[in-house]
mmCIF file with all atom_site columns, C-alpha atoms in Angstrom:
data_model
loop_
_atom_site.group_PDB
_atom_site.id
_atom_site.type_symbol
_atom_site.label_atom_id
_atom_site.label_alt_id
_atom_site.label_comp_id
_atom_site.label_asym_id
_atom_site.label_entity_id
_atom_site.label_seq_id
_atom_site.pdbx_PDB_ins_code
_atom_site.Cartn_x
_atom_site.Cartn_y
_atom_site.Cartn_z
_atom_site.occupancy
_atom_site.B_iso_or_equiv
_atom_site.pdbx_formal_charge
_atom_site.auth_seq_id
_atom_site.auth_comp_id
_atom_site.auth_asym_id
_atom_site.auth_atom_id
_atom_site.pdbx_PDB_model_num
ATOM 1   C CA . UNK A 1 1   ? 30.661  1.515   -6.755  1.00 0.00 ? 1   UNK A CA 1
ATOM 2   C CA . UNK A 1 2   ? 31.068  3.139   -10.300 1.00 0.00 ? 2   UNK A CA 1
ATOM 3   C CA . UNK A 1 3   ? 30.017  6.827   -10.709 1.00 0.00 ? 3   UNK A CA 1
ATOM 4   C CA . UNK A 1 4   ? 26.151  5.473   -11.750 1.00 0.00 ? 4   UNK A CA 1
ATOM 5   C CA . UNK A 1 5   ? 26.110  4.063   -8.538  1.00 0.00 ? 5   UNK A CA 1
ATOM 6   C CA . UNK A 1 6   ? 27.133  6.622   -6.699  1.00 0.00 ? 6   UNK A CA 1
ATOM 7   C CA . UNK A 1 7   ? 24.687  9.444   -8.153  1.00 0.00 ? 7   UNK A CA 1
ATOM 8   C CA . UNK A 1 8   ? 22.121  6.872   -7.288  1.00 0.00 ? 8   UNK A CA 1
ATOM 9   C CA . UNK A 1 9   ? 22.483  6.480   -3.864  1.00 0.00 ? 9   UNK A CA 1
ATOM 10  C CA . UNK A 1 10  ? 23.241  10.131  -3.179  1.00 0.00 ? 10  UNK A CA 1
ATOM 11  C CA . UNK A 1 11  ? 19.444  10.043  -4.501  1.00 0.00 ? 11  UNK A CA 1
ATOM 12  C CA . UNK A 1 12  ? 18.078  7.250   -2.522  1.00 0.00 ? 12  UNK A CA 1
ATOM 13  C CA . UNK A 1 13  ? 19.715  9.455   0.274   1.00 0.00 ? 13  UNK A CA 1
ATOM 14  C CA . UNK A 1 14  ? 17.889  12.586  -0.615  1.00 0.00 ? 14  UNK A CA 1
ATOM 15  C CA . UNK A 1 15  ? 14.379  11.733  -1.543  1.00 0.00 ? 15  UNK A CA 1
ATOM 16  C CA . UNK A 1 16  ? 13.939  8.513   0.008   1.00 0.00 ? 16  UNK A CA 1
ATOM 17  C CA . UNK A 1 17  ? 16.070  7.769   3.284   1.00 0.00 ? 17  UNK A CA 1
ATOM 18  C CA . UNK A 1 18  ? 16.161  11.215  4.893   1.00 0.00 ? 18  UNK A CA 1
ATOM 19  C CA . UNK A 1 19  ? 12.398  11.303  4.578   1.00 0.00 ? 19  UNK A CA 1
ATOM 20  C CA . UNK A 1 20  ? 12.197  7.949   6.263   1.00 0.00 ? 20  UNK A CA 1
ATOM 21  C CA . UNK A 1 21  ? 14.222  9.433   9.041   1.00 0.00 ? 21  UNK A CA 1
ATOM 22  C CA . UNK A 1 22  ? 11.941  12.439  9.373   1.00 0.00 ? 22  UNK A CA 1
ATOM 23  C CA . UNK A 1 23  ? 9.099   10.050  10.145  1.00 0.00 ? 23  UNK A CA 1
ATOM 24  C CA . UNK A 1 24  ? 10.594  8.240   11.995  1.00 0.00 ? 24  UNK A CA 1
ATOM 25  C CA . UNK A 1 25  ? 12.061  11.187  14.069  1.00 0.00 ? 25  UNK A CA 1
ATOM 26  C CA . UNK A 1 26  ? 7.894   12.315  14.287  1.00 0.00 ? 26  UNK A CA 1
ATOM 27  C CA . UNK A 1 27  ? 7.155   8.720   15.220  1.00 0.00 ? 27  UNK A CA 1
ATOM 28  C CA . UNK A 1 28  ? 9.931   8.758   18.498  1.00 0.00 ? 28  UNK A CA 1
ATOM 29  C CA . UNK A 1 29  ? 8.459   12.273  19.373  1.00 0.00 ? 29  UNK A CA 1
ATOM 30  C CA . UNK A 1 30  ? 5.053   10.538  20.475  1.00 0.00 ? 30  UNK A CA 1
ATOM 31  C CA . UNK A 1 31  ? 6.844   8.573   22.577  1.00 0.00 ? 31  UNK A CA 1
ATOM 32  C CA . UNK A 1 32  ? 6.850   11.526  24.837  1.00 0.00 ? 32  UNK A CA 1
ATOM 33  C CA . UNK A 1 33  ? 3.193   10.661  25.767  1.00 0.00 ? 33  UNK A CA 1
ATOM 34  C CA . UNK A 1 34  ? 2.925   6.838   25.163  1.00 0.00 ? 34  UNK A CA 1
ATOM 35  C CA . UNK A 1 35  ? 5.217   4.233   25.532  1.00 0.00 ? 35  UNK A CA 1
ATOM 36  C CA . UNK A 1 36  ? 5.857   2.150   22.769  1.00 0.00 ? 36  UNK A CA 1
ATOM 37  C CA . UNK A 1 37  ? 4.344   -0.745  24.694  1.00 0.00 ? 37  UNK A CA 1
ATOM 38  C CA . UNK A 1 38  ? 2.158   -3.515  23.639  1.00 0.00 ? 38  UNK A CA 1
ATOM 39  C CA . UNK A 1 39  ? -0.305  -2.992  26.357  1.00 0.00 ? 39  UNK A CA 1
ATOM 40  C CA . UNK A 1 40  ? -0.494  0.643   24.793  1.00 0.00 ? 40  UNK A CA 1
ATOM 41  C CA . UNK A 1 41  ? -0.848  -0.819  21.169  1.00 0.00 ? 41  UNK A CA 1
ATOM 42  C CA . UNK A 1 42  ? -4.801  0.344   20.911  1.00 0.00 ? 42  UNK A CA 1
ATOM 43  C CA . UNK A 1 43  ? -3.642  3.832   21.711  1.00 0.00 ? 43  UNK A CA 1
ATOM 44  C CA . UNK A 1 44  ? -5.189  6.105   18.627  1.00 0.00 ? 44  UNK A CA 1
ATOM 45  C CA . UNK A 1 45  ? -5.139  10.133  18.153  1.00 0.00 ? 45  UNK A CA 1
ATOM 46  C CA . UNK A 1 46  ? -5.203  12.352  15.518  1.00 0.00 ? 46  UNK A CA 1
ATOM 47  C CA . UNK A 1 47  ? -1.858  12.260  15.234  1.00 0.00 ? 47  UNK A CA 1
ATOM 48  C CA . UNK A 1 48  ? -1.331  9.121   14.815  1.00 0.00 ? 48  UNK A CA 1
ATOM 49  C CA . UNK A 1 49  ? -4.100  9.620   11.550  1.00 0.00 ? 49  UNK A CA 1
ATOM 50  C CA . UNK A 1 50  ? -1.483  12.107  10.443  1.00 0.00 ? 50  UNK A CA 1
ATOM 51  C CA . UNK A 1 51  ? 1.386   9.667   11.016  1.00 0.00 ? 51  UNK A CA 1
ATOM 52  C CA . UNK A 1 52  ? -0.332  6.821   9.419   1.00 0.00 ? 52  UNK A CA 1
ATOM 53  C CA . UNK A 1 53  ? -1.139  8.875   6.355   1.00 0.00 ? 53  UNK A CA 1
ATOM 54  C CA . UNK A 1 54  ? 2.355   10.020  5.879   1.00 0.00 ? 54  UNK A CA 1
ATOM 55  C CA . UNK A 1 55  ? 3.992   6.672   5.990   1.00 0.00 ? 55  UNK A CA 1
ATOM 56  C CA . UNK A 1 56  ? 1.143   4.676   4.142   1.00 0.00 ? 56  UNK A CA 1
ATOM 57  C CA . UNK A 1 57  ? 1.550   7.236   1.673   1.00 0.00 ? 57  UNK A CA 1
ATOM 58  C CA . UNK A 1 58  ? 5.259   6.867   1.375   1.00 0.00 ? 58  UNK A CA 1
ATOM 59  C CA . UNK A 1 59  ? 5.105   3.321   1.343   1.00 0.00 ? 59  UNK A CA 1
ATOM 60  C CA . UNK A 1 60  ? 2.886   3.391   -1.780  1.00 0.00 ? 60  UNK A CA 1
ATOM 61  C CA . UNK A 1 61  ? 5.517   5.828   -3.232  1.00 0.00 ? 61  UNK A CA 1
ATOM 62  C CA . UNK A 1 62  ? 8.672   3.240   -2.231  1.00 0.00 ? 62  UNK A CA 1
ATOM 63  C CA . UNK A 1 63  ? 7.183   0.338   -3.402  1.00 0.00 ? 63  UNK A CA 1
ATOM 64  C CA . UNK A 1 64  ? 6.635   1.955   -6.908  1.00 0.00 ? 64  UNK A CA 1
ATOM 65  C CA . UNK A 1 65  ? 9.764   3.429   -7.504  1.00 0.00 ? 65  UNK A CA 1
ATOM 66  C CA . UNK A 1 66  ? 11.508  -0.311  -6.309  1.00 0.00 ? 66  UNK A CA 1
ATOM 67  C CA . UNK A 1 67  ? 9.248   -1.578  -8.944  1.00 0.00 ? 67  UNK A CA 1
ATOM 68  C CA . UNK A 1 68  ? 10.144  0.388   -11.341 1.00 0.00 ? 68  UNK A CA 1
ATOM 69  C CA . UNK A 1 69  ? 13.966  0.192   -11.098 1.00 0.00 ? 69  UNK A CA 1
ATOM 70  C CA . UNK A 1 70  ? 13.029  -3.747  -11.115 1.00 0.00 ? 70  UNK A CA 1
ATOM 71  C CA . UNK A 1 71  ? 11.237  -3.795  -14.275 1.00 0.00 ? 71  UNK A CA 1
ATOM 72  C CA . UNK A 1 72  ? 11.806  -0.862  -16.586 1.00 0.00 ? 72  UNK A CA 1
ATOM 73  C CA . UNK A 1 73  ? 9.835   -2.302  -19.322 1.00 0.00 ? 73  UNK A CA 1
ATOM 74  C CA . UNK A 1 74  ? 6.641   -2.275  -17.308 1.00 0.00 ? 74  UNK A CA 1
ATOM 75  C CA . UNK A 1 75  ? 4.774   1.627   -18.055 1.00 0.00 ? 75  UNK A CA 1
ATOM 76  C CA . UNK A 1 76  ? 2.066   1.292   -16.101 1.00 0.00 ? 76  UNK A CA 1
ATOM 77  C CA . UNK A 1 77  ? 4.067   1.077   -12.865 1.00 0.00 ? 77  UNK A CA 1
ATOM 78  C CA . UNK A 1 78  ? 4.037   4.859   -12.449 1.00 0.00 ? 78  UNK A CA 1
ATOM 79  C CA . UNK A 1 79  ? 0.195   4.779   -11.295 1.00 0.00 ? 79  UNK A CA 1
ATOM 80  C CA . UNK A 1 80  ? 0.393   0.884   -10.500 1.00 0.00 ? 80  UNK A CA 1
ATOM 81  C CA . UNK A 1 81  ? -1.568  -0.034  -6.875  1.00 0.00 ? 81  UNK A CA 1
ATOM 82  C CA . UNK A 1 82  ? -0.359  -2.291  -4.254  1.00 0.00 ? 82  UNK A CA 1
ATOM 83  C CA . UNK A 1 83  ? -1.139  -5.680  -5.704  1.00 0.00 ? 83  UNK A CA 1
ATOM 84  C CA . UNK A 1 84  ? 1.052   -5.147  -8.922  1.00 0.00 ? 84  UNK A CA 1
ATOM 85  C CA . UNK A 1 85  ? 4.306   -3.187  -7.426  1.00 0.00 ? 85  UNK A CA 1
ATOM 86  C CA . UNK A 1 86  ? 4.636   -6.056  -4.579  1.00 0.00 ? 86  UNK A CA 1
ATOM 87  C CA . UNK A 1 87  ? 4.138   -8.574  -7.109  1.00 0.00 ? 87  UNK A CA 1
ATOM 88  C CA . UNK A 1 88  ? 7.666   -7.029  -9.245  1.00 0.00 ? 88  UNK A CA 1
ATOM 89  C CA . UNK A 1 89  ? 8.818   -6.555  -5.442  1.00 0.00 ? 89  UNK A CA 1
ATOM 90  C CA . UNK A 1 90  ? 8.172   -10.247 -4.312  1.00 0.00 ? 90  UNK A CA 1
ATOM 91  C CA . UNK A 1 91  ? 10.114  -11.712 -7.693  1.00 0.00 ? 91  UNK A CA 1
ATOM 92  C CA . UNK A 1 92  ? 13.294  -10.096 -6.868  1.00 0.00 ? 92  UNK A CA 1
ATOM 93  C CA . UNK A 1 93  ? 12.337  -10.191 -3.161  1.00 0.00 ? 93  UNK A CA 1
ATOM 94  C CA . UNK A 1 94  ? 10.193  -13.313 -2.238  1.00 0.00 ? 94  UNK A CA 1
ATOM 95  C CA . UNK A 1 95  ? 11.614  -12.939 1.433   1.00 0.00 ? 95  UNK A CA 1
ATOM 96  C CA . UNK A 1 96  ? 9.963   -9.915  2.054   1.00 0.00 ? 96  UNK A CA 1
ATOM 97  C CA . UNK A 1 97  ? 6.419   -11.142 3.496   1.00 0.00 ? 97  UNK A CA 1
ATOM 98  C CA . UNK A 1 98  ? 8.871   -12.715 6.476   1.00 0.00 ? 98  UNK A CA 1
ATOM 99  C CA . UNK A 1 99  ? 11.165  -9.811  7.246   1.00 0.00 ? 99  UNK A CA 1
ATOM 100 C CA . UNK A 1 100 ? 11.512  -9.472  10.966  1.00 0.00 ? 100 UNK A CA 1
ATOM 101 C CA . UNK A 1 101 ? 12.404  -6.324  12.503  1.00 0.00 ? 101 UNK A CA 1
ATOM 102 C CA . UNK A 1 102 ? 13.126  -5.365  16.418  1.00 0.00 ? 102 UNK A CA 1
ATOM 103 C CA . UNK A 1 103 ? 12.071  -2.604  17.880  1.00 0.00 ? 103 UNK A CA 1
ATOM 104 C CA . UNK A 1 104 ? 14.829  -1.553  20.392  1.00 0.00 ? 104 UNK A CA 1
ATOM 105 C CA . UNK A 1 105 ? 15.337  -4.935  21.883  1.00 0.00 ? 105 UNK A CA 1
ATOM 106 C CA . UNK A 1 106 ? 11.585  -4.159  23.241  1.00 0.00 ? 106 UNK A CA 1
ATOM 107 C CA . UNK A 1 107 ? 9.494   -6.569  20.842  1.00 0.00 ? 107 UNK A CA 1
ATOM 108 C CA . UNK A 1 108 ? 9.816   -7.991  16.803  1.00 0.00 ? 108 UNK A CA 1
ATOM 109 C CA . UNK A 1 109 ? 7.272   -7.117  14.316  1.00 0.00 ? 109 UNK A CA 1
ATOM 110 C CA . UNK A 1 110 ? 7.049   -8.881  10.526  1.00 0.00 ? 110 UNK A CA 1
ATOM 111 C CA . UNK A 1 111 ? 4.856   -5.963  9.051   1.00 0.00 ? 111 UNK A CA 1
ATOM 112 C CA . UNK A 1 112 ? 4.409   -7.677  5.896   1.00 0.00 ? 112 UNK A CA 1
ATOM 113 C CA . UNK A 1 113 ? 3.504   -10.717 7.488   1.00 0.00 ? 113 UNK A CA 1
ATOM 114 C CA . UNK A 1 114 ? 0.528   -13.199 5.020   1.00 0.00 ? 114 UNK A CA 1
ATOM 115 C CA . UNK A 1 115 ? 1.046   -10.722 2.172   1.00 0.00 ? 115 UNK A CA 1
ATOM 116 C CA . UNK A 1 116 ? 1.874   -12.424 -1.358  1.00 0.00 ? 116 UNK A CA 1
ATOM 117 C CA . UNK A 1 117 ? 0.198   -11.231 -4.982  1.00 0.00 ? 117 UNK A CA 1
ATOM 118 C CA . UNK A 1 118 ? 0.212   -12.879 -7.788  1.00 0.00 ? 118 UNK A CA 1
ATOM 119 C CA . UNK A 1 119 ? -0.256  -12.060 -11.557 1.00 0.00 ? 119 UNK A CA 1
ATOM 120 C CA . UNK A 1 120 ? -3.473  -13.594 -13.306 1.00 0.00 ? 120 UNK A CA 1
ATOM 121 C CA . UNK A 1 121 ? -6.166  -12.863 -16.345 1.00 0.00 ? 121 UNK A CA 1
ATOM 122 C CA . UNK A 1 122 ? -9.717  -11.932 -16.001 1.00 0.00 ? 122 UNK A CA 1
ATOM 123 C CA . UNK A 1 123 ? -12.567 -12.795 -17.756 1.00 0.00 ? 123 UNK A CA 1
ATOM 124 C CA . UNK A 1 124 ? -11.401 -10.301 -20.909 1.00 0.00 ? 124 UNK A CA 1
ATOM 125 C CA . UNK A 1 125 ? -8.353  -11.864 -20.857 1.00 0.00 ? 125 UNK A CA 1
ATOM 126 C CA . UNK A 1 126 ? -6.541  -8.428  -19.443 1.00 0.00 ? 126 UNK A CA 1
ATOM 127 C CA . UNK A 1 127 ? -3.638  -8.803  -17.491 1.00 0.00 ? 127 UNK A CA 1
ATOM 128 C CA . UNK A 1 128 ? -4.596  -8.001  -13.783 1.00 0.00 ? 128 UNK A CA 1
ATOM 129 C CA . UNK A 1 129 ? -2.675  -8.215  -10.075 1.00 0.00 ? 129 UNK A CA 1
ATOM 130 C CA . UNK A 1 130 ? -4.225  -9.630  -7.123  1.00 0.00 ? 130 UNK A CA 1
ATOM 131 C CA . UNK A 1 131 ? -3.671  -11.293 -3.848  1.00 0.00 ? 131 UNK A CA 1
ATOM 132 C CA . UNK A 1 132 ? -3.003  -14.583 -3.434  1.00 0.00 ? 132 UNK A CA 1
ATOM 133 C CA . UNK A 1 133 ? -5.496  -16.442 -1.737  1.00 0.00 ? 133 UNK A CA 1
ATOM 134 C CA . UNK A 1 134 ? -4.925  -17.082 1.722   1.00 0.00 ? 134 UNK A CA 1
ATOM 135 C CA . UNK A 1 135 ? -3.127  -13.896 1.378   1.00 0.00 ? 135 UNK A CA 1
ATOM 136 C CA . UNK A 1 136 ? -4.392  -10.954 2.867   1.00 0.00 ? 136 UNK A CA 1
ATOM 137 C CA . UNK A 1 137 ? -2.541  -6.885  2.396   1.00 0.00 ? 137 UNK A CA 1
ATOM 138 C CA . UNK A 1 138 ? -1.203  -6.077  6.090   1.00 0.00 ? 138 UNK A CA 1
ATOM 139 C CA . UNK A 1 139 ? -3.844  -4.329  8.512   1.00 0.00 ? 139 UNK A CA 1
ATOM 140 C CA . UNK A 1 140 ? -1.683  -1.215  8.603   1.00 0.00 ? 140 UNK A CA 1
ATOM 141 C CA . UNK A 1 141 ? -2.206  -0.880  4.773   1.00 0.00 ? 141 UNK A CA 1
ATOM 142 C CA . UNK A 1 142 ? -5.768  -1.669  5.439   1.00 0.00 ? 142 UNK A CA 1
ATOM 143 C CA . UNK A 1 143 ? -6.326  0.535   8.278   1.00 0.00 ? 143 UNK A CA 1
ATOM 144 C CA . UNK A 1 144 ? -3.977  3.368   6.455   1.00 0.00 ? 144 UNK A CA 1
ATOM 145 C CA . UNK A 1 145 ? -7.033  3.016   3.619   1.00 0.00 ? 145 UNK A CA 1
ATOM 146 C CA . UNK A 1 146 ? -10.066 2.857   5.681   1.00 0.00 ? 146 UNK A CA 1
ATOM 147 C CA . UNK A 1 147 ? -8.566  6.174   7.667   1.00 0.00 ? 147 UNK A CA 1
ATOM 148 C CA . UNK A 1 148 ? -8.053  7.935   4.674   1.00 0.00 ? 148 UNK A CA 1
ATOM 149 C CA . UNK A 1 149 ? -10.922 7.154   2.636   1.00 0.00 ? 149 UNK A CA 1
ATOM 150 C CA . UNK A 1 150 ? -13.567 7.091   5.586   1.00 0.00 ? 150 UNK A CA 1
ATOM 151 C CA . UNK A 1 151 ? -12.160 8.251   9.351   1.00 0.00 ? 151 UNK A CA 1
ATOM 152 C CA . UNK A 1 152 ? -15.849 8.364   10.823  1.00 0.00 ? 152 UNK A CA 1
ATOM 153 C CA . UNK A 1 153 ? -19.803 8.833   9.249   1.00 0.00 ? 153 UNK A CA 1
ATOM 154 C CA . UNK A 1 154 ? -21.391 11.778  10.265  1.00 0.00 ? 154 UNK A CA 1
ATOM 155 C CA . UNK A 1 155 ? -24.529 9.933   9.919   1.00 0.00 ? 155 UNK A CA 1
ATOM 156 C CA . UNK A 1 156 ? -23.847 6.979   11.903  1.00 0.00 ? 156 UNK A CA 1
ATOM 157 C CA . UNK A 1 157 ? -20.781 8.033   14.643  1.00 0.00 ? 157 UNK A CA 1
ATOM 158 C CA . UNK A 1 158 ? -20.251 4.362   15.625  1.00 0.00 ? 158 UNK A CA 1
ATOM 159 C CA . UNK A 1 159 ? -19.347 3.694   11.878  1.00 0.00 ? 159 UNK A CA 1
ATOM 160 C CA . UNK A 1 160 ? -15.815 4.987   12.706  1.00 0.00 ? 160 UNK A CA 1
ATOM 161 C CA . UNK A 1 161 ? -12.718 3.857   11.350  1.00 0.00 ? 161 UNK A CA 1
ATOM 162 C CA . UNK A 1 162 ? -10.778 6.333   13.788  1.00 0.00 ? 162 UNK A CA 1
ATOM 163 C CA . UNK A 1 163 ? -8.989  3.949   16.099  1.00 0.00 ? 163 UNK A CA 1
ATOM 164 C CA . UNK A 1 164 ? -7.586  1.960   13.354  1.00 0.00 ? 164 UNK A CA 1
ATOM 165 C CA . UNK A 1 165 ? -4.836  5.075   13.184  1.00 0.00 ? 165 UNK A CA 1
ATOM 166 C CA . UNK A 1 166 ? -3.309  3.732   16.904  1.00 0.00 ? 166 UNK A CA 1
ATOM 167 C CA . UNK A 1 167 ? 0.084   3.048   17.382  1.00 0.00 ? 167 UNK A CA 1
ATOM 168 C CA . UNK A 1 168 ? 0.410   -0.521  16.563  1.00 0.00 ? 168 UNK A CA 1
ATOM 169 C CA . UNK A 1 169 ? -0.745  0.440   13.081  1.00 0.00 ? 169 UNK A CA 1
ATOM 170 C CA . UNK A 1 170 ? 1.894   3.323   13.130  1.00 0.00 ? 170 UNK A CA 1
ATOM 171 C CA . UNK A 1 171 ? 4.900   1.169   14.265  1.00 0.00 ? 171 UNK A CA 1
ATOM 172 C CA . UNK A 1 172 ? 4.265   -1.440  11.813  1.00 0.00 ? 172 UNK A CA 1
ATOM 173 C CA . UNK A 1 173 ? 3.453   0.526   9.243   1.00 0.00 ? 173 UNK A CA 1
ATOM 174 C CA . UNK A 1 174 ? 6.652   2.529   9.976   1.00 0.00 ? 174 UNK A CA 1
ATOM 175 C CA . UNK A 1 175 ? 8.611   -1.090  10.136  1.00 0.00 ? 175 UNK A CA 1
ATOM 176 C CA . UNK A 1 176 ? 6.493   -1.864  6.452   1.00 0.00 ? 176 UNK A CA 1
ATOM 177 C CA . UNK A 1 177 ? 8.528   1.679   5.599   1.00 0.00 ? 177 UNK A CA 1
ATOM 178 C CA . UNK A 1 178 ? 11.609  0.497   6.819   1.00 0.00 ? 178 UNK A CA 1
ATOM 179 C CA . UNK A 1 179 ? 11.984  -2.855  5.091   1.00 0.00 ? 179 UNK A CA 1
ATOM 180 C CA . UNK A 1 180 ? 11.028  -1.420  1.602   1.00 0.00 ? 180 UNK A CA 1
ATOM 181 C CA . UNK A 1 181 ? 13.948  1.388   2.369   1.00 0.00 ? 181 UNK A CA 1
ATOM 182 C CA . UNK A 1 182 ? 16.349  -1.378  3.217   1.00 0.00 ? 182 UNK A CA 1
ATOM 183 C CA . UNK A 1 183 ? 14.963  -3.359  0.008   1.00 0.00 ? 183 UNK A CA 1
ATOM 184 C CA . UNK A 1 184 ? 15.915  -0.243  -2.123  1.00 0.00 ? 184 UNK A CA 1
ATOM 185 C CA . UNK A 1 185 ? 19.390  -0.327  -0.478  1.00 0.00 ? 185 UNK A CA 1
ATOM 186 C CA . UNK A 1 186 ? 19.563  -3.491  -1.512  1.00 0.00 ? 186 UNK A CA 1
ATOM 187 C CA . UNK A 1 187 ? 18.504  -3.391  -4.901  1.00 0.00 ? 187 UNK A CA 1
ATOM 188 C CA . UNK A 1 188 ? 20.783  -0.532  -5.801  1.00 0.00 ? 188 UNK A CA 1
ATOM 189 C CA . UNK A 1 189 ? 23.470  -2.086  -4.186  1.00 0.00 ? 189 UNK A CA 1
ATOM 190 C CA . UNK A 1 190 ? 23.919  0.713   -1.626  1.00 0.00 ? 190 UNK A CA 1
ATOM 191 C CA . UNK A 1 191 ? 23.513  0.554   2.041   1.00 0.00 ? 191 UNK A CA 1
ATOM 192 C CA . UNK A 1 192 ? 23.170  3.994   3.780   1.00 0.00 ? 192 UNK A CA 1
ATOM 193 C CA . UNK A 1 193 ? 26.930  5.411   4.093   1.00 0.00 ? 193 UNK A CA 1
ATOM 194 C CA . UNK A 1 194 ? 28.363  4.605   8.329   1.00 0.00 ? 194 UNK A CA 1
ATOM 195 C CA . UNK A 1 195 ? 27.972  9.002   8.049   1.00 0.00 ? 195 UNK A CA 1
ATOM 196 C CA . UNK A 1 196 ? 24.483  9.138   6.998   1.00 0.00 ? 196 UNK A CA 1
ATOM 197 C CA . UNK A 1 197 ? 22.252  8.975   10.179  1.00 0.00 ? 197 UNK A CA 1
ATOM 198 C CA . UNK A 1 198 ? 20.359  5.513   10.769  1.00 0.00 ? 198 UNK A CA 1
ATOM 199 C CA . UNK A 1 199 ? 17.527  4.183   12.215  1.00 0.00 ? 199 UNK A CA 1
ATOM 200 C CA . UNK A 1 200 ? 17.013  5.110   16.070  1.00 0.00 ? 200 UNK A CA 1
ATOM 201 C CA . UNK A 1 201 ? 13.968  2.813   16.035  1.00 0.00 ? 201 UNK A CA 1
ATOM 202 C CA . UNK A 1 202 ? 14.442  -0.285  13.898  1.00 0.00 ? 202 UNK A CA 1
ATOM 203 C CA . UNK A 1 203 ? 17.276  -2.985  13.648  1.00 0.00 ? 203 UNK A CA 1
ATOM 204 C CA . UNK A 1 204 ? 16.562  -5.321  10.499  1.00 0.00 ? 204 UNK A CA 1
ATOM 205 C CA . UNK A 1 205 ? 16.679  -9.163  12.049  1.00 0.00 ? 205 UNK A CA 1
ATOM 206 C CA . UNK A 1 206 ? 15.932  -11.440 9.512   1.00 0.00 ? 206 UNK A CA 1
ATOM 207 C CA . UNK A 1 207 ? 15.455  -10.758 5.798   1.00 0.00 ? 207 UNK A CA 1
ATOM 208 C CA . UNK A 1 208 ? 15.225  -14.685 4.530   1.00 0.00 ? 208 UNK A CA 1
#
């Protein structure tokens, strides 16, 4: 690894992987008070809203900055949404809608299961992203959105996004996290150094 190299992944260290782990390490804490279970899957709480927001968040973040490093001629990357970062994601990474990660030899999630954009025209003729059809963005992105934008109406209490932010949104969200960080790795050709601290959660099981 030349000198570039090295700078860079003291980076990807710094401001992306040690934040990863800090979620992470707030995601194990709440397994205090429920087991990361299936059958406790629906489980939803505030803090799990907090949780979700922080990783969705980050995950928006990642995505861009992979994008970017992918395709330094594109300048609109900076404020790009989902639908055009994973399309520059899925070209140098087409694997990434089957990536299969374990979850302490309990159960396997693909958190970016269905999810595929693709680059089209509309009726002006402008350059626009979009999903494929079929396609669909994963329902911790979704449910990330819908908490954030609207959590509950005031006028109507059983209009209530609230238990979308559960912990089977929050694990595969997390996992969504994960395989974007290992993507980066990957990209910059750097895997976290044996001294840097891994993953106490995840173990990556099938990126093809």
């Amino acid at each position: 690894m030349n000198a570039d190299r090295s700078v860079l992944a003291k980076r990807f260290i710094d401001e992306y992987w040690s934040y990863y782990l800090q979620i992470e390490n707030d995601v194990i804490d709440t397994f205090n008070y429920v087991e990361p279970d299936s059958r406790n899957f629906g489980s939803f709480s505030r803090k799990y809203k907090d949780l979700l927001s922080a990783i969705g968040s980050e995950v928006d973040v990642v995505g861009k900055s992979i994008a970017e490093f992918i395709d330094t001629n594109d300048k609109k990357l900076s404020d790009a949404y989902i639908a055009h970062w994973g399309f520059v994601v899925e070209q140098r990474f087409p694997h990434i809608s089957s990536v299969t990660i374990d979850v302490r030899g309990i159960f396997q999630l693909t958190p970016w299961n269905n999810w595929a954009n693709e680059k089209s025209k509309d009726k002006n003729e402008r350059v626009i992203y979009r999903l494929k059809n079929g396609s669909s963005n994963p329902e911790w992105w979704r449910a990330y959105n819908k908490t954030k934008h609207r959590r509950r109406s005031l006028a109507n209490p059983k209009d209530s996004n609230y238990e979308r932010a559960n912990l089977k949104n929050v694990l595969n969200g997390l996992a969504g996290l994960f395989a974007l960080e290992v993507t980066f790795a990957e990209v910059i050709g750097h895997v976290p150094l044996p001294e840097e601290p891994q993953s106490k959660l995840f173990k990556l099981i099938d990126t093809k």
